Amino acid sequence: MTGGADIERVRTIADLRRCIAEWRAAGLSIGLVPTMGALHEGHLALVEAAVGGCDRTIVTLFVNPAQFGPNEDFAVYPRDEDRDAGLVTRAGADLLFAPNVDEVYPPDHATQVHVSGLGDILEGEHRPGFFTGVATVVSKLLLQSLPDRAYFGEKDYQQLCVIRRLTRDLDIPVSIAGVKTVREEDGLALSSRNAYLTTAERAVAPVLHGTIAQVAEQVGRGEDPRDQAQWAIDQLRRAGFGDVDYVTVRNAETLQEAVDASLPARVLAAAWLGKARLIDNVAV
Ligand code: PAF
């Protein structure tokens, strides 16, 4: 273990469990905030929710190779553990779990968690293997720490749905809390990958949120979801986005096409702007 004025950092599952056992023996409740580092205000909102809701907060920092495709940004994903440790210390977290890849995936690791259906559509279709990587690592993190609650951002709305489903399906006794998306003043959802935007692209990026917010409003007024989604795709292209992977209105829980207007729905979108692939979603 290493520490100092900064938060205590642990690297092994055994050390993590030792700390947790002490807290449990003292009757304390535990919140878990899984992250891949490169922390921003969106992550800190998760930490604040955990600190407010639980006696002790663990932040995990692990850039999970299993959720990156072969042509994705694993090698260049921003990593600065000391900076992230400072941020979560100030946000009031109690422990940073930052394991090495071998600790999480021993060389003969052979088990994966796949959430069929929900994990195969939308992001799952455009990023094959992504949700299996997420579901596997999140299952492991939940089982390693068995917190009372684990916190995830609504920014990655499908990820939140997948995690709720695996937790239920695998009977993992942890409650999953979704935390509202944190946005820049112009509406752009905070994301570690916004760093890939050029100044010109950054100026266009908020059109994504503005457009899907209009879709949500129109669908809420009874307009046809498919027509609205097509309108949004045209808007994004006109604004300067490249490929629009999807804009779609879905049932907020199953993420199937929203056919029953009386059930909660969500507008979800993913589109390319230069080298950055932006995703966002809003409630109808
Ligand atoms: O949302 C993320 O940062 C990651 O997908 C998560 C949940 C930490 C799993 O690696």
mmCIF file of C-alpha atoms and ligand atoms in Angstrom:
data_model
loop_
_atom_site.group_PDB
_atom_site.id
_atom_site.type_symbol
_atom_site.label_atom_id
_atom_site.label_comp_id
_atom_site.label_asym_id
_atom_site.label_seq_id
_atom_site.Cartn_x
_atom_site.Cartn_y
_atom_site.Cartn_z
ATOM 1 C CA MET A 1 0.000 0.000 0.000
ATOM 2 C CA THR A 2 1.115 3.571 -0.625
ATOM 3 C CA GLY A 3 -0.426 6.675 0.859
ATOM 4 C CA GLY A 4 0.722 9.911 2.495
ATOM 5 C CA ALA A 5 -1.466 13.005 2.534
ATOM 6 C CA ASP A 6 -3.063 11.604 -0.577
ATOM 7 C CA ILE A 7 -5.713 8.932 -0.589
ATOM 8 C CA GLU A 8 -4.622 5.404 0.294
ATOM 9 C CA ARG A 9 -3.890 3.369 -2.838
ATOM 10 C CA VAL A 10 -4.129 -0.409 -3.072
ATOM 11 C CA ARG A 11 -3.018 -2.607 -5.970
ATOM 12 C CA THR A 12 -4.191 -6.089 -5.029
ATOM 13 C CA ILE A 13 -7.581 -7.672 -4.455
ATOM 14 C CA ALA A 14 -6.266 -9.094 -1.148
ATOM 15 C CA ASP A 15 -5.368 -5.609 0.155
ATOM 16 C CA LEU A 16 -8.677 -4.211 -1.073
ATOM 17 C CA ARG A 17 -10.576 -6.918 0.800
ATOM 18 C CA ARG A 18 -8.531 -6.335 3.982
ATOM 19 C CA CYS A 19 -9.528 -2.646 4.052
ATOM 20 C CA ILE A 20 -13.147 -3.471 3.326
ATOM 21 C CA ALA A 21 -13.235 -6.155 6.052
ATOM 22 C CA GLU A 22 -12.094 -3.566 8.619
ATOM 23 C CA TRP A 23 -14.818 -1.153 7.535
ATOM 24 C CA ARG A 24 -17.442 -3.890 7.577
ATOM 25 C CA ALA A 25 -16.358 -4.947 11.065
ATOM 26 C CA ALA A 26 -16.965 -1.344 12.160
ATOM 27 C CA GLY A 27 -20.460 -1.471 10.629
ATOM 28 C CA LEU A 28 -19.706 1.062 7.875
ATOM 29 C CA SER A 29 -21.529 1.193 4.528
ATOM 30 C CA ILE A 30 -19.469 1.214 1.335
ATOM 31 C CA GLY A 31 -19.875 2.952 -2.029
ATOM 32 C CA LEU A 32 -17.912 1.989 -5.152
ATOM 33 C CA VAL A 33 -17.106 4.273 -8.090
ATOM 34 C CA PRO A 34 -15.533 2.333 -10.984
ATOM 35 C CA THR A 35 -13.519 4.518 -13.397
ATOM 36 C CA MET A 36 -10.829 4.286 -16.035
ATOM 37 C CA GLY A 37 -9.166 7.449 -14.734
ATOM 38 C CA ALA A 38 -8.741 10.644 -16.830
ATOM 39 C CA LEU A 39 -11.199 12.006 -14.305
ATOM 40 C CA HIS A 40 -13.411 15.034 -14.917
ATOM 41 C CA GLU A 41 -16.357 16.679 -13.158
ATOM 42 C CA GLY A 42 -18.639 13.879 -14.335
ATOM 43 C CA HIS A 43 -16.594 11.329 -12.369
ATOM 44 C CA LEU A 44 -16.384 13.673 -9.397
ATOM 45 C CA ALA A 45 -20.204 13.861 -9.356
ATOM 46 C CA LEU A 46 -20.180 10.061 -8.937
ATOM 47 C CA VAL A 47 -17.670 10.336 -6.089
ATOM 48 C CA GLU A 48 -19.749 13.064 -4.436
ATOM 49 C CA ALA A 49 -22.890 10.911 -4.698
ATOM 50 C CA ALA A 50 -21.018 7.999 -3.088
ATOM 51 C CA VAL A 51 -19.514 10.177 -0.345
ATOM 52 C CA GLY A 52 -22.980 11.599 0.386
ATOM 53 C CA GLY A 53 -24.681 8.194 0.376
ATOM 54 C CA CYS A 54 -22.162 5.868 2.056
ATOM 55 C CA ASP A 55 -19.779 5.914 5.032
ATOM 56 C CA ARG A 56 -16.752 4.955 2.925
ATOM 57 C CA THR A 57 -16.063 5.483 -0.789
ATOM 58 C CA ILE A 58 -13.761 3.391 -2.952
ATOM 59 C CA VAL A 59 -12.758 4.688 -6.387
ATOM 60 C CA THR A 60 -11.361 2.130 -8.799
ATOM 61 C CA LEU A 61 -8.933 3.189 -11.502
ATOM 62 C CA PHE A 62 -8.334 0.616 -14.190
ATOM 63 C CA VAL A 63 -8.016 1.178 -17.939
ATOM 64 C CA ASN A 64 -9.704 -2.055 -18.918
ATOM 65 C CA PRO A 65 -8.048 -3.533 -22.029
ATOM 66 C CA ALA A 66 -10.982 -5.919 -22.547
ATOM 67 C CA GLN A 67 -13.360 -3.112 -23.507
ATOM 68 C CA PHE A 68 -11.195 -1.604 -26.245
ATOM 69 C CA GLY A 69 -11.411 -2.853 -29.827
ATOM 70 C CA PRO A 70 -8.224 -3.544 -31.821
ATOM 71 C CA ASN A 71 -8.487 -0.164 -33.602
ATOM 72 C CA GLU A 72 -9.479 1.812 -30.526
ATOM 73 C CA ASP A 73 -7.490 4.096 -28.244
ATOM 74 C CA PHE A 74 -6.272 1.755 -25.449
ATOM 75 C CA ALA A 75 -2.575 2.594 -25.973
ATOM 76 C CA VAL A 76 -3.124 6.357 -25.968
ATOM 77 C CA TYR A 77 -5.961 6.549 -23.430
ATOM 78 C CA PRO A 78 -4.939 9.366 -21.030
ATOM 79 C CA ARG A 79 -3.350 8.032 -17.822
ATOM 80 C CA ASP A 80 -2.255 10.185 -14.869
ATOM 81 C CA GLU A 81 -2.777 8.331 -11.605
ATOM 82 C CA ASP A 82 -1.311 11.025 -9.338
ATOM 83 C CA ARG A 83 -3.591 13.691 -10.762
ATOM 84 C CA ASP A 84 -6.633 11.409 -10.437
ATOM 85 C CA ALA A 85 -5.631 10.449 -6.872
ATOM 86 C CA GLY A 86 -5.470 14.141 -5.932
ATOM 87 C CA LEU A 87 -8.910 14.815 -7.406
ATOM 88 C CA VAL A 88 -10.668 11.948 -5.624
ATOM 89 C CA THR A 89 -8.885 12.796 -2.363
ATOM 90 C CA ARG A 90 -10.316 16.316 -2.521
ATOM 91 C CA ALA A 91 -13.745 14.918 -3.445
ATOM 92 C CA GLY A 92 -13.707 12.950 -0.172
ATOM 93 C CA ALA A 93 -13.040 9.375 -1.337
ATOM 94 C CA ASP A 94 -11.331 7.010 1.121
ATOM 95 C CA LEU A 95 -9.523 4.427 -0.996
ATOM 96 C CA LEU A 96 -8.166 4.154 -4.538
ATOM 97 C CA PHE A 97 -8.040 0.647 -5.995
ATOM 98 C CA ALA A 98 -5.628 0.778 -8.949
ATOM 99 C CA PRO A 99 -4.721 -2.805 -9.899
ATOM 100 C CA ASN A 100 -2.343 -3.848 -12.672
ATOM 101 C CA VAL A 101 -3.704 -5.746 -15.667
ATOM 102 C CA ASP A 102 -2.337 -9.092 -14.375
ATOM 103 C CA GLU A 103 -4.151 -8.646 -11.070
ATOM 104 C CA VAL A 104 -7.484 -8.304 -12.866
ATOM 105 C CA TYR A 105 -6.770 -10.717 -15.716
ATOM 106 C CA PRO A 106 -4.273 -13.416 -14.733
ATOM 107 C CA PRO A 107 -2.667 -14.921 -17.870
ATOM 108 C CA ASP A 108 -4.987 -17.960 -17.806
ATOM 109 C CA HIS A 109 -8.129 -15.888 -17.226
ATOM 110 C CA ALA A 110 -10.885 -17.551 -19.281
ATOM 111 C CA THR A 111 -14.261 -16.290 -18.082
ATOM 112 C CA GLN A 112 -16.326 -13.525 -19.626
ATOM 113 C CA VAL A 113 -19.695 -12.000 -18.820
ATOM 114 C CA HIS A 114 -21.877 -11.373 -21.873
ATOM 115 C CA VAL A 115 -25.238 -9.649 -21.545
ATOM 116 C CA SER A 116 -27.078 -10.954 -24.615
ATOM 117 C CA GLY A 117 -29.521 -8.727 -26.441
ATOM 118 C CA LEU A 118 -29.092 -5.558 -24.414
ATOM 119 C CA GLY A 119 -25.314 -5.711 -24.849
ATOM 120 C CA ASP A 120 -25.449 -6.514 -28.579
ATOM 121 C CA ILE A 121 -27.437 -3.521 -29.865
ATOM 122 C CA LEU A 122 -26.502 0.172 -30.367
ATOM 123 C CA GLU A 123 -23.014 0.576 -28.830
ATOM 124 C CA GLY A 124 -22.644 -3.209 -28.832
ATOM 125 C CA GLU A 125 -23.273 -3.312 -32.573
ATOM 126 C CA HIS A 126 -20.806 -0.517 -33.350
ATOM 127 C CA ARG A 127 -18.159 -1.621 -30.851
ATOM 128 C CA PRO A 128 -18.153 -5.442 -30.925
ATOM 129 C CA GLY A 129 -16.915 -6.899 -27.631
ATOM 130 C CA PHE A 130 -17.194 -3.595 -25.789
ATOM 131 C CA PHE A 131 -19.986 -4.573 -23.418
ATOM 132 C CA THR A 132 -18.511 -8.011 -22.771
ATOM 133 C CA GLY A 133 -15.362 -6.206 -21.642
ATOM 134 C CA VAL A 134 -17.358 -3.792 -19.496
ATOM 135 C CA ALA A 135 -19.654 -6.479 -18.057
ATOM 136 C CA THR A 136 -16.710 -8.744 -17.216
ATOM 137 C CA VAL A 137 -14.676 -6.077 -15.438
ATOM 138 C CA VAL A 138 -17.651 -4.565 -13.623
ATOM 139 C CA SER A 139 -18.773 -8.021 -12.415
ATOM 140 C CA LYS A 140 -15.264 -8.598 -11.098
ATOM 141 C CA LEU A 141 -15.029 -5.190 -9.413
ATOM 142 C CA LEU A 142 -18.432 -5.670 -7.764
ATOM 143 C CA LEU A 143 -17.521 -9.156 -6.527
ATOM 144 C CA GLN A 144 -14.060 -8.078 -5.368
ATOM 145 C CA SER A 145 -15.488 -5.340 -3.163
ATOM 146 C CA LEU A 146 -19.188 -6.203 -2.610
ATOM 147 C CA PRO A 147 -20.120 -2.587 -1.836
ATOM 148 C CA ASP A 148 -23.601 -1.548 -0.738
ATOM 149 C CA ARG A 149 -23.937 0.688 -3.789
ATOM 150 C CA ALA A 150 -22.003 1.241 -7.004
ATOM 151 C CA TYR A 151 -22.276 4.496 -8.959
ATOM 152 C CA PHE A 152 -22.318 4.920 -12.747
ATOM 153 C CA GLY A 153 -23.014 7.929 -14.967
ATOM 154 C CA GLU A 154 -26.139 8.248 -17.106
ATOM 155 C CA LYS A 155 -23.836 9.623 -19.811
ATOM 156 C CA ASP A 156 -23.148 5.981 -20.723
ATOM 157 C CA TYR A 157 -26.812 5.112 -20.506
ATOM 158 C CA GLN A 158 -26.661 1.733 -22.238
ATOM 159 C CA GLN A 159 -23.726 0.756 -20.028
ATOM 160 C CA LEU A 160 -25.846 1.604 -16.983
ATOM 161 C CA CYS A 161 -28.677 -0.615 -18.326
ATOM 162 C CA VAL A 162 -26.235 -3.468 -19.030
ATOM 163 C CA ILE A 163 -24.761 -3.207 -15.515
ATOM 164 C CA ARG A 164 -28.204 -3.182 -13.878
ATOM 165 C CA ARG A 165 -29.090 -6.289 -15.869
ATOM 166 C CA LEU A 166 -25.939 -8.270 -15.063
ATOM 167 C CA THR A 167 -26.235 -7.381 -11.394
ATOM 168 C CA ARG A 168 -29.779 -8.699 -11.353
ATOM 169 C CA ASP A 169 -29.061 -11.765 -13.510
ATOM 170 C CA LEU A 170 -25.986 -12.819 -11.494
ATOM 171 C CA ASP A 171 -27.657 -12.039 -8.126
ATOM 172 C CA ILE A 172 -24.843 -9.698 -7.142
ATOM 173 C CA PRO A 173 -26.083 -8.085 -3.907
ATOM 174 C CA VAL A 174 -25.201 -4.500 -4.824
ATOM 175 C CA SER A 175 -27.541 -1.633 -5.598
ATOM 176 C CA ILE A 176 -26.676 0.251 -8.800
ATOM 177 C CA ALA A 177 -27.083 4.033 -8.708
ATOM 178 C CA GLY A 178 -27.288 6.112 -11.898
ATOM 179 C CA VAL A 179 -25.998 9.698 -11.660
ATOM 180 C CA LYS A 180 -27.142 12.525 -13.950
ATOM 181 C CA THR A 181 -24.865 13.532 -16.826
ATOM 182 C CA VAL A 182 -22.652 16.537 -16.104
ATOM 183 C CA ARG A 183 -22.529 18.976 -19.029
ATOM 184 C CA GLU A 184 -20.515 21.964 -20.122
ATOM 185 C CA GLU A 185 -22.494 25.221 -20.159
ATOM 186 C CA ASP A 186 -23.212 24.763 -23.862
ATOM 187 C CA GLY A 187 -24.685 21.290 -23.270
ATOM 188 C CA LEU A 188 -21.758 19.063 -24.318
ATOM 189 C CA ALA A 189 -21.650 16.026 -22.017
ATOM 190 C CA LEU A 190 -18.312 15.734 -20.204
ATOM 191 C CA SER A 191 -16.197 12.863 -21.497
ATOM 192 C CA SER A 192 -12.510 12.000 -21.275
ATOM 193 C CA ARG A 193 -12.581 11.660 -25.073
ATOM 194 C CA ASN A 194 -13.646 15.302 -25.612
ATOM 195 C CA ALA A 195 -9.902 15.947 -25.387
ATOM 196 C CA TYR A 196 -9.645 14.542 -28.935
ATOM 197 C CA LEU A 197 -11.721 17.448 -30.383
ATOM 198 C CA THR A 198 -10.008 20.298 -32.229
ATOM 199 C CA THR A 199 -11.107 23.863 -31.390
ATOM 200 C CA ALA A 200 -13.355 23.946 -34.478
ATOM 201 C CA GLU A 201 -14.915 20.558 -33.639
ATOM 202 C CA ARG A 202 -15.414 21.587 -30.028
ATOM 203 C CA ALA A 203 -17.562 24.486 -31.273
ATOM 204 C CA VAL A 204 -19.800 22.069 -33.220
ATOM 205 C CA ALA A 205 -19.960 19.322 -30.553
ATOM 206 C CA PRO A 206 -22.852 20.790 -28.462
ATOM 207 C CA VAL A 207 -25.151 20.409 -31.498
ATOM 208 C CA LEU A 208 -25.403 16.731 -30.519
ATOM 209 C CA HIS A 209 -27.067 17.456 -27.204
ATOM 210 C CA GLY A 210 -29.152 20.324 -28.610
ATOM 211 C CA THR A 211 -30.485 18.089 -31.374
ATOM 212 C CA ILE A 212 -31.416 15.078 -29.253
ATOM 213 C CA ALA A 213 -32.989 17.379 -26.653
ATOM 214 C CA GLN A 214 -35.261 18.675 -29.431
ATOM 215 C CA VAL A 215 -36.089 15.109 -30.467
ATOM 216 C CA ALA A 216 -37.017 14.310 -26.865
ATOM 217 C CA GLU A 217 -39.262 17.345 -26.704
ATOM 218 C CA GLN A 218 -41.007 16.580 -30.007
ATOM 219 C CA VAL A 219 -41.509 12.897 -29.189
ATOM 220 C CA GLY A 220 -42.860 13.951 -25.791
ATOM 221 C CA ARG A 221 -45.419 16.038 -27.690
ATOM 222 C CA GLY A 222 -46.508 13.008 -29.675
ATOM 223 C CA GLU A 223 -44.373 13.342 -32.836
ATOM 224 C CA ASP A 224 -43.229 10.148 -34.550
ATOM 225 C CA PRO A 225 -39.943 8.845 -33.031
ATOM 226 C CA ARG A 226 -38.549 7.575 -36.352
ATOM 227 C CA ASP A 227 -39.252 10.817 -38.199
ATOM 228 C CA GLN A 228 -37.638 12.758 -35.387
ATOM 229 C CA ALA A 229 -34.568 10.518 -35.383
ATOM 230 C CA GLN A 230 -34.152 10.990 -39.142
ATOM 231 C CA TRP A 231 -34.506 14.767 -38.709
ATOM 232 C CA ALA A 232 -31.761 14.648 -36.060
ATOM 233 C CA ILE A 233 -29.400 12.676 -38.306
ATOM 234 C CA ASP A 234 -29.863 15.299 -41.056
ATOM 235 C CA GLN A 235 -29.245 18.113 -38.560
ATOM 236 C CA LEU A 236 -26.008 16.538 -37.327
ATOM 237 C CA ARG A 237 -24.708 16.005 -40.857
ATOM 238 C CA ARG A 238 -25.532 19.614 -41.744
ATOM 239 C CA ALA A 239 -23.690 20.819 -38.626
ATOM 240 C CA GLY A 240 -20.494 19.044 -39.708
ATOM 241 C CA PHE A 241 -20.635 15.638 -38.012
ATOM 242 C CA GLY A 242 -19.228 12.716 -40.018
ATOM 243 C CA ASP A 243 -20.824 9.279 -39.660
ATOM 244 C CA VAL A 244 -23.873 9.235 -37.422
ATOM 245 C CA ASP A 245 -23.862 5.712 -35.969
ATOM 246 C CA TYR A 246 -27.382 6.107 -34.598
ATOM 247 C CA VAL A 247 -29.996 8.472 -33.286
ATOM 248 C CA THR A 248 -32.888 6.477 -31.884
ATOM 249 C CA VAL A 249 -35.746 6.616 -29.395
ATOM 250 C CA ARG A 250 -35.834 3.555 -27.169
ATOM 251 C CA ASN A 251 -37.692 2.120 -24.192
ATOM 252 C CA ALA A 252 -35.697 3.507 -21.248
ATOM 253 C CA GLU A 253 -35.179 0.103 -19.637
ATOM 254 C CA THR A 254 -35.027 -2.536 -22.379
ATOM 255 C CA LEU A 255 -33.595 -0.203 -25.069
ATOM 256 C CA GLN A 256 -35.933 -1.839 -27.580
ATOM 257 C CA GLU A 257 -37.682 0.449 -30.103
ATOM 258 C CA ALA A 258 -40.078 2.664 -28.120
ATOM 259 C CA VAL A 259 -43.483 1.529 -29.332
ATOM 260 C CA ASP A 260 -45.603 2.180 -26.242
ATOM 261 C CA ALA A 261 -45.728 5.963 -25.803
ATOM 262 C CA SER A 262 -46.947 5.580 -22.213
ATOM 263 C CA LEU A 263 -43.645 3.978 -21.072
ATOM 264 C CA PRO A 264 -40.494 5.980 -20.221
ATOM 265 C CA ALA A 265 -38.300 6.466 -23.278
ATOM 266 C CA ARG A 266 -34.792 7.711 -23.977
ATOM 267 C CA VAL A 267 -33.204 9.302 -27.024
ATOM 268 C CA LEU A 268 -29.724 7.859 -27.622
ATOM 269 C CA ALA A 269 -27.151 8.989 -30.156
ATOM 270 C CA ALA A 270 -23.598 8.312 -31.303
ATOM 271 C CA ALA A 271 -21.825 10.310 -33.976
ATOM 272 C CA TRP A 272 -18.316 11.002 -35.190
ATOM 273 C CA LEU A 273 -16.774 14.440 -35.114
ATOM 274 C CA GLY A 274 -13.267 14.274 -36.541
ATOM 275 C CA LYS A 275 -11.383 11.598 -34.572
ATOM 276 C CA ALA A 276 -13.828 11.687 -31.666
ATOM 277 C CA ARG A 277 -16.872 9.475 -31.398
ATOM 278 C CA LEU A 278 -19.386 11.306 -29.208
ATOM 279 C CA ILE A 279 -22.301 9.616 -27.463
ATOM 280 C CA ASP A 280 -25.125 11.218 -25.559
ATOM 281 C CA ASN A 281 -28.681 10.563 -24.416
ATOM 282 C CA VAL A 282 -31.633 12.371 -22.878
ATOM 283 C CA ALA A 283 -34.917 11.314 -21.313
ATOM 284 C CA VAL A 284 -38.127 11.878 -23.315
HETATM 285 O O1 PAF B 1 -17.485 3.960 -17.761
HETATM 286 C C1 PAF B 1 -16.302 3.595 -17.583
HETATM 287 O O2 PAF B 1 -15.409 4.386 -17.299
HETATM 288 C C2 PAF B 1 -15.942 2.123 -17.748
HETATM 289 O O3 PAF B 1 -16.683 1.542 -18.775
HETATM 290 C C3 PAF B 1 -16.087 1.318 -16.446
HETATM 291 C C4 PAF B 1 -17.525 1.262 -15.969
HETATM 292 C C5 PAF B 1 -15.206 1.920 -15.374
HETATM 293 C C6 PAF B 1 -15.622 -0.136 -16.684
HETATM 294 O O4 PAF B 1 -14.298 -0.187 -17.094
#
